[in-house]
Amino acid sequence: MTVPTPGSDARRRLVKAAAPWALSIALVVGAWGLAQLQKDEDARYDPFVTRAEVGEHAEARNIAVTVTDVHAARAVSDGSWRAEGTWLVVDLDAASTRDQSGAALRVTDLRIGDRTYSATERGTSMVQLPLVTGVPQHGSIAFELPEDALTGSATLVFAENDDYAADGIVEVSLDLDDMAVEREVRLDEIGWAE
Amino acid sequence: MTERRGWWRGNAVALCAVAVLLPAAIGGAAWWEWKYAYPDSGKPLWAVEPGESGTVVLEGAEWGPVRAQVITDTSGLTMPDDTTLIGVTVQITPLGEKGPTCWAPRLIEQGTGRVWESVRGQIGLPWDREEPEVCVPTLDGETAEPYQLLLPYVVPEDAEGPYRLEIEPHDAESRFLRFSIDP
């Protein structure tokens, strides 16, 4: 039989009192750490982005895009329609990769800073063009911009669905600073890509 | 113990009702949801395939036979490089006064699941009422007659048969036609 010493008794009481505090602090710190690791609540809506440069082929879930050329111009035309202003004209190849049913080039946006511009619906462009699976078509899209907007870096966004939350999209980065501004640019005629 | 048995016996009717109504409620709700998700929405779920004759009856019409071939003579057409033109015809014989209507027939590569729709305009074939790409609706005062769908599909060179041709008639309560073809 062992006789408890007064010292060990006091230590046991101290441990008993401190343990819940230590556990609580550990849990709070753990929860804080988890909150730091956790993604934003809206992260589940983020699209899956395939990034590419001009001239580079990029594929996302059901869309494949290659931007072949980019022009800045003071006027744009398609042969019959013509408009002046500050224009960014993008020539591209586009196809669907899996399913042609209802597939179209629905989102053609340009992001400059925190502003987003949609491609013009005027003229004959690839906006809303139905896509063919595995067989790219070529054409152009055009963005009408405020006069001083052609500076800095920009991003082209291509998606097959208007609502591309959690969908695969293609983004192409552009540098607008070094672009020569042409007098007039003609939209490429829509046809099969070369 | 006696008291407990007394409770079960006292509530026997209610317990029987729960035993019947609870599964009925769950089953009923599930059935309703399922009916809404499938036959009512028309989402394709049940494939209807042709028999030996190559034809099948659905939605008041006899569908088939389906013929498919690789078209090598593409002169006069605007064909993209490195692609194959597959021509598919579908015989449709309406059995009643009104012919069926349908969504655009789809060509599906069995190996990969890639899907194509016919592309008349893109290869430079203008629309022609004698060569329809979707089911021809019967107008008021007309009687449906047999006709043929003519479907040109442009597929990349790496696409390989066998393929499936799927046609979804409207209002077919989730049933759709599936033909196997290997041009």
Coordinates of C-alpha atoms in Angstrom, one line a residue:
Chain A
M1 CA 0.0 0.0 0.0
T2 CA 1.3 3.4 -1.0
V3 CA 0.6 6.4 0.9
P4 CA -0.1 9.5 -1.3
T5 CA 2.3 12.3 -0.6
P6 CA 0.7 15.7 -0.2
G7 CA 2.9 17.0 -3.2
S8 CA 1.6 14.5 -5.8
D9 CA -2.0 15.1 -4.7
A10 CA -1.6 18.9 -5.3
R11 CA -0.1 18.2 -8.8
R12 CA -2.9 16.0 -9.8
R13 CA -5.4 18.6 -8.8
L14 CA -3.5 21.2 -10.8
V15 CA -3.4 19.0 -13.9
K16 CA -7.1 18.3 -13.5
A17 CA -7.9 22.0 -13.4
A18 CA -5.5 22.9 -16.3
A19 CA -6.4 20.1 -18.7
P20 CA -9.8 21.5 -19.9
W21 CA -8.2 25.0 -20.4
A22 CA -5.3 23.5 -22.4
L23 CA -7.7 21.4 -24.5
S24 CA -10.0 24.4 -25.1
I25 CA -7.1 26.6 -26.2
A26 CA -5.8 23.9 -28.5
L27 CA -9.2 23.5 -30.1
V28 CA -9.6 27.3 -30.6
V29 CA -6.2 27.5 -32.2
G30 CA -7.0 24.5 -34.3
A31 CA -10.3 26.0 -35.5
W32 CA -8.5 29.3 -36.3
G33 CA -5.9 27.4 -38.3
L34 CA -8.6 25.5 -40.2
A35 CA -10.4 28.8 -41.0
Q36 CA -7.1 30.1 -42.5
L37 CA -6.8 27.0 -44.7
Q38 CA -10.4 27.0 -45.8
K39 CA -11.3 28.4 -49.2
D40 CA -13.7 31.3 -49.6
E41 CA -17.4 30.3 -49.3
D42 CA -17.9 31.2 -53.0
A43 CA -14.9 29.0 -54.1
R44 CA -17.2 26.2 -55.1
Y45 CA -18.5 28.5 -57.9
D46 CA -15.1 29.2 -59.3
P47 CA -14.6 28.1 -62.9
F48 CA -11.8 25.7 -63.8
V49 CA -9.5 28.0 -65.8
T50 CA -7.2 27.0 -68.6
R51 CA -4.8 29.8 -69.2
A52 CA -3.0 30.4 -72.5
E53 CA -1.1 33.1 -74.5
V54 CA -1.8 34.4 -77.9
G55 CA -1.1 31.7 -80.5
E56 CA -1.4 28.9 -77.9
H57 CA -4.1 26.2 -78.1
A58 CA -6.2 25.9 -74.9
E59 CA -8.8 23.3 -74.0
A60 CA -11.3 23.4 -71.1
R61 CA -14.3 21.1 -70.4
N62 CA -16.2 21.5 -73.7
I63 CA -14.3 24.3 -75.4
A64 CA -11.1 24.6 -77.3
V65 CA -9.8 28.1 -78.3
T66 CA -6.7 29.4 -80.0
V67 CA -6.3 33.2 -80.3
T68 CA -4.4 33.6 -83.5
D69 CA -4.1 37.4 -83.6
V70 CA -5.1 40.6 -81.8
H71 CA -5.4 44.1 -83.3
A72 CA -6.2 47.5 -81.8
A73 CA -7.9 49.8 -84.3
R74 CA -9.8 53.1 -84.7
A75 CA -12.4 51.5 -86.9
V76 CA -13.8 48.0 -87.6
S77 CA -15.7 46.5 -90.4
D78 CA -17.0 43.2 -91.8
G79 CA -17.4 44.3 -95.4
S80 CA -20.9 45.7 -95.1
W81 CA -21.0 47.1 -91.5
R82 CA -18.4 49.6 -90.3
A83 CA -18.0 51.5 -87.0
E84 CA -15.5 53.9 -85.6
G85 CA -14.3 54.1 -82.1
T86 CA -11.6 52.3 -80.0
W87 CA -11.7 48.7 -80.9
L88 CA -9.9 45.6 -79.9
V89 CA -10.3 42.8 -82.6
V90 CA -9.4 39.2 -81.7
D91 CA -9.0 36.6 -84.4
L92 CA -9.5 33.0 -83.1
D93 CA -10.2 29.4 -83.8
A94 CA -12.8 27.7 -81.6
A95 CA -14.4 24.2 -81.3
S96 CA -16.2 22.1 -78.8
T97 CA -14.2 19.2 -77.4
R98 CA -16.9 16.7 -76.4
D99 CA -20.5 17.6 -77.0
Q100 CA -21.8 19.6 -79.9
S101 CA -25.5 19.6 -78.8
G102 CA -26.2 23.3 -78.1
A103 CA -22.5 24.1 -77.8
A104 CA -21.8 27.7 -78.8
L105 CA -19.2 30.5 -78.1
R106 CA -21.5 32.1 -75.6
V107 CA -19.1 34.0 -73.4
T108 CA -16.6 36.2 -75.1
D109 CA -15.4 38.8 -72.5
L110 CA -12.5 41.1 -72.1
R111 CA -11.4 41.9 -68.5
I112 CA -9.2 45.1 -68.1
G113 CA -8.6 45.8 -64.4
D114 CA -11.9 45.4 -62.6
R115 CA -14.0 46.2 -65.7
T116 CA -15.4 43.5 -68.0
Y117 CA -16.4 44.2 -71.6
S118 CA -18.5 41.8 -73.8
A119 CA -17.7 41.4 -77.5
T120 CA -20.0 43.4 -79.7
E121 CA -23.0 41.7 -81.3
R122 CA -22.8 44.0 -84.3
G123 CA -21.2 42.9 -87.5
T124 CA -20.6 39.2 -88.5
S125 CA -18.5 37.8 -85.7
M126 CA -18.0 34.6 -83.8
V127 CA -20.2 35.8 -80.9
Q128 CA -22.7 33.0 -80.2
L129 CA -21.3 30.9 -83.0
P130 CA -22.4 27.2 -82.8
L131 CA -19.3 25.0 -82.2
V132 CA -18.4 21.7 -83.9
T133 CA -16.8 18.9 -81.9
G134 CA -13.1 18.6 -82.7
V135 CA -13.3 20.7 -85.8
P136 CA -12.3 24.3 -85.2
Q137 CA -13.9 27.2 -87.0
H138 CA -12.1 30.6 -87.5
G139 CA -13.4 34.1 -87.3
S140 CA -13.1 37.3 -85.2
I141 CA -14.7 39.0 -82.3
A142 CA -14.5 42.8 -81.5
F143 CA -14.6 44.8 -78.3
E144 CA -15.6 48.5 -78.3
L145 CA -13.7 50.2 -75.5
P146 CA -13.5 53.6 -73.9
E147 CA -10.8 55.7 -75.5
D148 CA -8.2 55.4 -72.8
A149 CA -8.8 51.7 -72.1
L150 CA -6.0 50.2 -74.3
T151 CA -3.3 50.1 -71.5
G152 CA -1.9 47.6 -69.1
S153 CA -2.7 43.9 -69.1
A154 CA -6.0 42.4 -70.0
T155 CA -7.6 38.9 -70.1
L156 CA -9.9 37.4 -72.7
V157 CA -12.5 35.0 -71.3
F158 CA -14.1 32.3 -73.4
A159 CA -16.8 30.0 -72.1
E160 CA -19.4 27.6 -73.7
N161 CA -22.1 28.4 -71.1
D162 CA -23.4 31.8 -70.0
D163 CA -23.3 30.6 -66.5
Y164 CA -19.8 29.1 -66.2
A165 CA -19.8 28.6 -62.4
A166 CA -17.7 25.4 -61.8
D167 CA -17.3 25.0 -65.5
G168 CA -14.2 24.8 -67.6
I169 CA -13.3 28.1 -69.3
V170 CA -10.3 29.5 -71.3
E171 CA -8.5 32.7 -70.4
V172 CA -5.9 34.3 -72.6
S173 CA -3.7 37.1 -71.3
L174 CA -2.9 40.1 -73.4
D175 CA -0.5 43.1 -73.0
L176 CA -2.3 46.2 -74.4
D177 CA 0.7 48.5 -73.8
D178 CA 2.8 47.6 -76.8
M179 CA -0.1 47.4 -79.3
A180 CA 0.1 49.4 -82.5
V181 CA -3.3 51.0 -83.2
E182 CA -4.3 50.4 -86.8
R183 CA -6.6 52.7 -88.7
E184 CA -9.1 50.0 -89.6
V185 CA -9.4 46.3 -89.1
R186 CA -11.7 43.9 -91.0
L187 CA -13.3 41.0 -89.1
D188 CA -12.1 37.7 -90.5
E189 CA -14.8 35.8 -92.4
I190 CA -16.2 32.9 -90.5
G191 CA -15.2 29.5 -91.9
W192 CA -13.3 26.4 -91.1
A193 CA -9.9 27.0 -89.4
E194 CA -6.9 26.4 -91.7
Chain B
M1 CA -43.2 -5.7 -18.5
T2 CA -46.9 -6.0 -18.3
E3 CA -47.2 -2.3 -18.5
R4 CA -45.0 -2.1 -21.6
R5 CA -47.0 -4.8 -23.4
G6 CA -50.1 -2.8 -22.5
W7 CA -48.7 0.3 -24.2
W8 CA -48.1 -1.6 -27.5
R9 CA -51.5 -3.2 -27.4
G10 CA -53.2 0.1 -26.5
N11 CA -51.5 1.8 -29.5
A12 CA -51.8 -1.1 -31.9
V13 CA -54.0 0.8 -34.4
A14 CA -51.8 3.9 -34.5
L15 CA -48.7 1.7 -34.8
C16 CA -50.2 -0.2 -37.7
A17 CA -51.1 3.1 -39.4
V18 CA -47.5 4.4 -39.0
A19 CA -46.2 1.1 -40.4
V20 CA -48.3 1.6 -43.5
L21 CA -48.3 5.4 -43.9
L22 CA -44.6 6.1 -43.3
P23 CA -43.4 3.9 -46.1
A24 CA -46.2 5.0 -48.3
A25 CA -45.3 8.7 -47.8
I26 CA -41.6 8.1 -48.4
G27 CA -42.3 5.9 -51.4
G28 CA -44.9 8.3 -52.8
A29 CA -42.7 11.3 -52.5
A30 CA -39.7 9.4 -54.1
W31 CA -41.9 8.2 -56.9
W32 CA -43.2 11.8 -57.5
E33 CA -39.7 13.2 -57.6
W34 CA -38.5 10.5 -59.9
K35 CA -41.5 11.0 -62.3
Y36 CA -40.8 14.7 -62.3
A37 CA -37.0 14.1 -63.0
Y38 CA -37.6 11.5 -65.8
P39 CA -40.6 10.7 -67.8
D40 CA -42.2 14.2 -67.3
S41 CA -39.0 16.1 -68.0
G42 CA -38.3 14.0 -71.1
K43 CA -34.6 13.7 -70.3
P44 CA -33.4 10.7 -72.3
L45 CA -33.1 7.6 -70.1
W46 CA -34.5 4.5 -71.9
A47 CA -33.0 3.7 -75.3
V48 CA -35.3 2.0 -77.8
E49 CA -33.3 -0.1 -80.3
P50 CA -34.4 -1.5 -83.6
G51 CA -34.9 -5.2 -84.2
E52 CA -33.6 -7.3 -87.0
S53 CA -35.6 -5.4 -89.5
G54 CA -33.6 -2.3 -88.7
T55 CA -36.8 -0.4 -87.8
V56 CA -38.5 0.4 -84.6
V57 CA -41.9 2.0 -83.7
L58 CA -42.0 4.9 -81.2
E59 CA -44.3 8.0 -80.9
G60 CA -46.6 7.0 -83.7
A61 CA -44.0 6.4 -86.4
E62 CA -41.8 3.7 -87.7
W63 CA -38.1 4.8 -87.5
G64 CA -35.4 3.3 -89.8
P65 CA -33.8 1.7 -91.5
V66 CA -30.7 4.0 -90.9
R67 CA -28.0 4.0 -93.5
A68 CA -24.6 5.6 -92.9
Q69 CA -21.6 5.9 -95.2
V70 CA -18.4 7.9 -95.4
I71 CA -18.7 10.4 -98.3
T72 CA -15.5 10.6 -100.2
D73 CA -16.6 12.8 -103.1
T74 CA -16.9 16.2 -101.4
S75 CA -16.5 18.3 -104.5
G76 CA -18.6 21.4 -104.3
L77 CA -18.7 21.3 -100.5
T78 CA -16.7 23.5 -98.1
M79 CA -14.9 20.8 -96.1
P80 CA -12.4 21.5 -93.4
D81 CA -8.9 19.9 -93.6
D82 CA -8.3 16.6 -91.8
T83 CA -12.0 15.7 -91.4
T84 CA -14.3 13.0 -92.6
L85 CA -17.9 13.5 -93.9
I86 CA -20.3 10.9 -92.7
G87 CA -23.7 10.9 -94.4
V88 CA -26.6 9.3 -92.5
T89 CA -30.1 8.8 -93.7
V90 CA -33.1 7.9 -91.5
Q91 CA -36.3 6.7 -93.0
I92 CA -39.4 7.9 -91.0
T93 CA -42.8 6.4 -91.7
P94 CA -45.6 8.1 -89.7
L95 CA -48.2 5.6 -88.7
G96 CA -51.0 8.2 -87.9
E97 CA -52.2 11.4 -89.5
K98 CA -49.6 13.5 -87.7
G99 CA -45.8 12.8 -88.0
P100 CA -43.6 12.9 -84.9
T101 CA -41.3 15.8 -84.0
C102 CA -37.8 15.5 -82.6
W103 CA -34.7 17.2 -81.4
A104 CA -31.6 17.3 -83.7
P105 CA -30.3 13.7 -84.2
R106 CA -26.9 13.2 -82.6
L107 CA -24.0 11.1 -83.8
I108 CA -22.0 9.6 -80.8
E109 CA -18.6 8.0 -81.0
Q110 CA -18.9 4.8 -79.0
G111 CA -15.3 4.7 -77.9
T112 CA -15.1 8.3 -76.5
G113 CA -18.6 9.5 -76.1
R114 CA -17.9 12.6 -78.3
V115 CA -21.1 14.0 -79.8
W116 CA -21.8 15.6 -83.2
E117 CA -24.8 17.3 -84.8
S118 CA -25.2 17.6 -88.5
V119 CA -23.7 20.7 -90.1
R120 CA -25.5 21.5 -93.4
G121 CA -24.8 25.2 -93.5
Q122 CA -21.2 25.1 -92.5
I123 CA -20.3 22.8 -95.4
G124 CA -22.1 25.1 -97.9
L125 CA -25.3 23.1 -98.3
P126 CA -28.3 25.4 -98.2
W127 CA -31.4 24.4 -96.4
D128 CA -33.6 22.1 -98.5
R129 CA -37.1 21.1 -97.5
E130 CA -36.6 17.8 -99.4
E131 CA -33.6 16.9 -97.3
P132 CA -34.6 17.8 -93.7
E133 CA -32.2 17.5 -90.7
V134 CA -34.9 17.3 -88.0
C135 CA -38.3 15.6 -88.0
V136 CA -40.8 17.4 -90.2
P137 CA -43.9 18.6 -88.2
T138 CA -47.3 17.9 -89.9
L139 CA -49.2 21.2 -90.4
D140 CA -52.9 21.6 -89.8
G141 CA -54.9 20.2 -92.7
E142 CA -51.9 18.0 -93.9
T143 CA -51.5 14.3 -93.7
A144 CA -48.0 13.0 -92.7
E145 CA -46.2 11.1 -95.4
P146 CA -43.0 9.0 -95.2
Y147 CA -39.8 10.9 -95.7
Q148 CA -36.1 10.6 -95.1
L149 CA -33.8 12.7 -92.8
L150 CA -30.5 13.5 -94.5
L151 CA -27.7 14.2 -91.9
P152 CA -24.2 15.3 -92.9
Y153 CA -21.8 15.0 -90.0
V154 CA -18.3 16.4 -90.1
V155 CA -16.0 14.5 -87.7
P156 CA -12.2 15.0 -87.2
E157 CA -10.0 12.4 -88.8
D158 CA -9.2 10.7 -85.5
A159 CA -12.9 9.8 -84.9
E160 CA -13.5 6.1 -85.1
G161 CA -16.6 3.9 -85.5
P162 CA -18.7 2.3 -84.3
Y163 CA -21.0 5.2 -83.7
R164 CA -24.5 5.5 -82.3
L165 CA -27.2 7.6 -83.9
E166 CA -29.6 8.9 -81.2
I167 CA -32.9 10.6 -81.9
E168 CA -35.0 12.1 -79.1
P169 CA -38.6 12.5 -80.2
H170 CA -40.5 15.2 -78.4
D171 CA -42.9 14.0 -75.6
A172 CA -41.5 10.5 -75.7
E173 CA -41.4 10.4 -71.9
S174 CA -37.6 9.8 -71.6
R175 CA -37.5 7.2 -74.3
F176 CA -35.2 7.8 -77.2
L177 CA -34.1 5.9 -80.4
R178 CA -30.7 4.4 -80.6
F179 CA -29.2 2.9 -83.8
S180 CA -25.8 1.4 -84.0
I181 CA -23.9 2.4 -87.2
D182 CA -20.4 1.8 -88.4
P183 CA -19.8 3.6 -91.7

